[in-house]
């Protein structure tokens, strides 16, 4: 029990309820994701995405996400969200990557760009604020 007499889990739930979600994508509306996401056309060699639940999943519709379509390609896609400030607050960024094929070299990364980023011209030299991900 917490010092106030409330169970600890209740305090945790209350804290979670106070969080502000700035961006969330669940891909639950079929192909409408294409209206929110912008594929970079900076390089004709960039691969393209499709919506898929992949080879394995818990729920065929609820587990859909962006899937790469070709091996050995670079990919660049972005979605906008309203500008915000987390000054004095903790910022949590979360995403999920599911690697279904055996890879010698590859990975998935997420970047947070300035609001004025040119989405159609997105490339490896585009300025960003935060980048993290996984590499195999």
C-alpha positions as a LaTeX table, in Angstrom:
\begin{tabular}{lrrr}
\hline
Residue & $x$ (\AA) & $y$ (\AA) & $z$ (\AA) \\
\hline
Unk1 & 0.00 & 0.00 & 0.00 \\
Unk2 & 1.17 & 3.51 & $-0.74$ \\
Unk3 & 1.56 & 5.97 & 2.15 \\
Unk4 & $-1.79$ & 7.60 & 1.31 \\
Unk5 & $-3.64$ & 4.35 & 1.87 \\
Unk6 & $-4.30$ & 3.82 & $-1.85$ \\
Unk7 & $-3.00$ & 0.61 & $-3.39$ \\
Unk8 & 0.16 & 1.18 & $-5.44$ \\
Unk9 & $-1.52$ & $-0.05$ & $-8.63$ \\
Unk10 & $-4.22$ & 2.61 & $-8.26$ \\
Unk11 & $-1.55$ & 5.31 & $-8.07$ \\
Unk12 & 0.08 & 3.89 & $-11.21$ \\
Unk13 & $-3.23$ & 3.84 & $-13.09$ \\
Unk14 & $-3.94$ & 7.43 & $-12.07$ \\
Unk15 & $-0.50$ & 8.51 & $-13.28$ \\
Unk16 & $-1.07$ & 6.81 & $-16.62$ \\
Unk17 & $-4.43$ & 8.53 & $-17.03$ \\
Unk18 & $-2.73$ & 11.94 & $-16.77$ \\
Unk19 & $-0.47$ & 11.27 & $-19.78$ \\
Unk20 & $-1.00$ & 13.22 & $-23.00$ \\
Unk21 & $-0.78$ & 11.25 & $-26.24$ \\
Unk22 & 0.67 & 13.44 & $-29.00$ \\
Unk23 & 0.66 & 10.84 & $-31.76$ \\
Unk24 & $-0.72$ & 7.32 & $-32.03$ \\
Unk25 & $-1.16$ & 5.16 & $-35.11$ \\
Unk26 & $-3.01$ & 1.86 & $-35.06$ \\
Unk27 & $-3.80$ & 1.43 & $-38.80$ \\
Unk28 & $-7.37$ & 0.36 & $-38.05$ \\
Unk29 & $-9.01$ & 2.20 & $-40.95$ \\
Unk30 & $-7.72$ & 0.21 & $-43.91$ \\
Unk31 & $-5.93$ & 2.11 & $-46.65$ \\
Unk32 & $-6.71$ & 5.54 & $-45.14$ \\
Unk33 & $-3.24$ & 5.45 & $-43.58$ \\
Unk34 & $-1.99$ & 6.67 & $-46.97$ \\
Unk35 & $-3.70$ & 10.02 & $-46.27$ \\
Unk36 & $-1.69$ & 10.46 & $-43.05$ \\
Unk37 & 1.70 & 9.06 & $-44.06$ \\
Unk38 & 3.96 & 10.56 & $-46.74$ \\
Unk39 & 6.39 & 8.33 & $-48.62$ \\
Unk40 & 9.63 & 10.13 & $-49.49$ \\
Unk41 & 10.28 & 10.46 & $-53.20$ \\
Unk42 & 13.84 & 11.72 & $-52.64$ \\
Unk43 & 15.38 & 8.63 & $-54.25$ \\
Unk44 & 13.84 & 6.32 & $-56.84$ \\
Unk45 & 15.60 & 3.38 & $-55.15$ \\
Unk46 & 13.63 & 3.76 & $-51.90$ \\
Unk47 & 11.37 & 0.83 & $-51.11$ \\
Unk48 & 7.60 & 1.12 & $-50.65$ \\
Unk49 & 5.41 & 0.15 & $-47.71$ \\
Unk50 & 2.18 & $-1.80$ & $-47.51$ \\
Unk51 & $-0.25$ & $-2.46$ & $-44.67$ \\
Unk52 & $-0.03$ & $-5.99$ & $-43.30$ \\
Unk53 & $-0.33$ & $-8.04$ & $-40.13$ \\
Unk54 & 2.63 & $-10.09$ & $-41.35$ \\
Unk55 & 3.30 & $-13.81$ & $-41.13$ \\
Unk56 & 2.44 & $-14.09$ & $-37.43$ \\
Unk57 & 0.10 & $-12.01$ & $-35.29$ \\
Unk58 & $-2.28$ & $-12.12$ & $-32.33$ \\
Unk59 & $-5.20$ & $-10.48$ & $-34.16$ \\
Unk60 & $-5.23$ & $-10.20$ & $-37.96$ \\
Unk61 & $-6.82$ & $-6.71$ & $-38.08$ \\
Unk62 & $-5.60$ & $-5.11$ & $-34.84$ \\
Unk63 & $-1.96$ & $-6.11$ & $-35.40$ \\
Unk64 & $-1.58$ & $-4.48$ & $-38.82$ \\
Unk65 & 1.26 & $-2.08$ & $-39.44$ \\
Unk66 & 3.57 & $-0.79$ & $-42.15$ \\
Unk67 & 5.52 & $-3.58$ & $-43.81$ \\
Unk68 & 8.48 & $-3.20$ & $-46.13$ \\
Unk69 & 7.99 & $-4.83$ & $-49.52$ \\
Unk70 & 11.51 & $-5.49$ & $-50.80$ \\
Unk71 & 14.69 & $-6.76$ & $-49.19$ \\
Unk72 & 17.89 & $-4.76$ & $-49.46$ \\
Unk73 & 16.20 & $-1.35$ & $-49.76$ \\
Unk74 & 16.16 & 1.83 & $-47.71$ \\
Unk75 & 12.76 & 3.19 & $-46.69$ \\
Unk76 & 11.59 & 6.66 & $-45.69$ \\
Unk77 & 8.07 & 7.53 & $-44.60$ \\
Unk78 & 6.70 & 10.10 & $-42.19$ \\
Unk79 & 3.50 & 11.32 & $-40.54$ \\
Unk80 & 2.85 & 14.74 & $-39.02$ \\
Unk81 & 1.56 & 15.51 & $-35.56$ \\
Unk82 & 0.79 & 18.81 & $-33.87$ \\
Unk83 & 3.81 & 20.63 & $-32.41$ \\
Unk84 & 4.16 & 20.28 & $-28.63$ \\
Unk85 & 6.53 & 20.99 & $-25.79$ \\
Unk86 & 7.42 & 18.50 & $-23.10$ \\
Unk87 & 9.39 & 21.07 & $-21.11$ \\
Unk88 & 9.41 & 19.92 & $-17.49$ \\
Unk89 & 7.69 & 16.63 & $-18.43$ \\
Unk90 & 8.92 & 13.18 & $-19.32$ \\
Unk91 & 8.57 & 12.27 & $-23.00$ \\
Unk92 & 8.01 & 8.62 & $-23.89$ \\
Unk93 & 8.35 & 7.48 & $-27.50$ \\
Unk94 & 7.44 & 3.90 & $-28.29$ \\
Unk95 & 7.20 & 1.82 & $-31.44$ \\
Unk96 & 7.23 & $-1.84$ & $-32.35$ \\
Unk97 & 9.30 & $-3.57$ & $-35.04$ \\
Unk98 & 8.71 & $-7.17$ & $-36.08$ \\
Unk99 & 11.51 & $-8.70$ & $-38.17$ \\
Unk100 & 10.06 & $-11.76$ & $-39.90$ \\
Unk101 & 12.87 & $-12.66$ & $-42.24$ \\
Unk102 & 16.42 & $-13.72$ & $-41.47$ \\
Unk103 & 18.64 & $-10.70$ & $-42.06$ \\
Unk104 & 22.38 & $-10.25$ & $-42.26$ \\
Unk105 & 22.11 & $-6.48$ & $-41.95$ \\
Unk106 & 19.10 & $-4.29$ & $-41.39$ \\
Unk107 & 17.05 & $-2.50$ & $-38.81$ \\
Unk108 & 14.22 & $-0.17$ & $-38.02$ \\
Unk109 & 14.55 & 3.38 & $-36.77$ \\
Unk110 & 12.28 & 6.19 & $-35.71$ \\
Unk111 & 13.13 & 9.88 & $-35.90$ \\
Unk112 & 11.35 & 12.96 & $-34.62$ \\
Unk113 & 11.83 & 15.79 & $-37.12$ \\
Unk114 & 11.25 & 19.55 & $-36.91$ \\
Unk115 & 7.74 & 20.63 & $-37.91$ \\
Unk116 & 9.03 & 22.15 & $-41.16$ \\
Unk117 & 10.62 & 18.94 & $-42.51$ \\
Unk118 & 10.03 & 18.38 & $-46.23$ \\
Unk119 & 8.31 & 14.99 & $-46.07$ \\
Unk120 & 8.51 & 14.32 & $-49.81$ \\
Unk121 & 12.27 & 15.00 & $-49.75$ \\
Unk122 & 13.02 & 13.07 & $-46.55$ \\
Unk123 & 16.50 & 11.54 & $-46.61$ \\
Unk124 & 19.40 & 10.49 & $-44.41$ \\
Unk125 & 20.62 & 14.09 & $-44.16$ \\
Unk126 & 17.28 & 15.55 & $-43.01$ \\
Unk127 & 17.62 & 17.34 & $-39.66$ \\
Unk128 & 16.05 & 15.51 & $-36.72$ \\
Unk129 & 15.74 & 15.95 & $-32.95$ \\
Unk130 & 15.57 & 12.35 & $-31.73$ \\
Unk131 & 16.57 & 9.04 & $-33.36$ \\
Unk132 & 16.58 & 5.54 & $-31.96$ \\
Unk133 & 15.94 & 2.05 & $-33.18$ \\
Unk134 & 17.27 & $-1.45$ & $-33.62$ \\
Unk135 & 19.82 & $-2.99$ & $-35.93$ \\
Unk136 & 20.45 & $-6.63$ & $-36.76$ \\
\hline
\end{tabular}
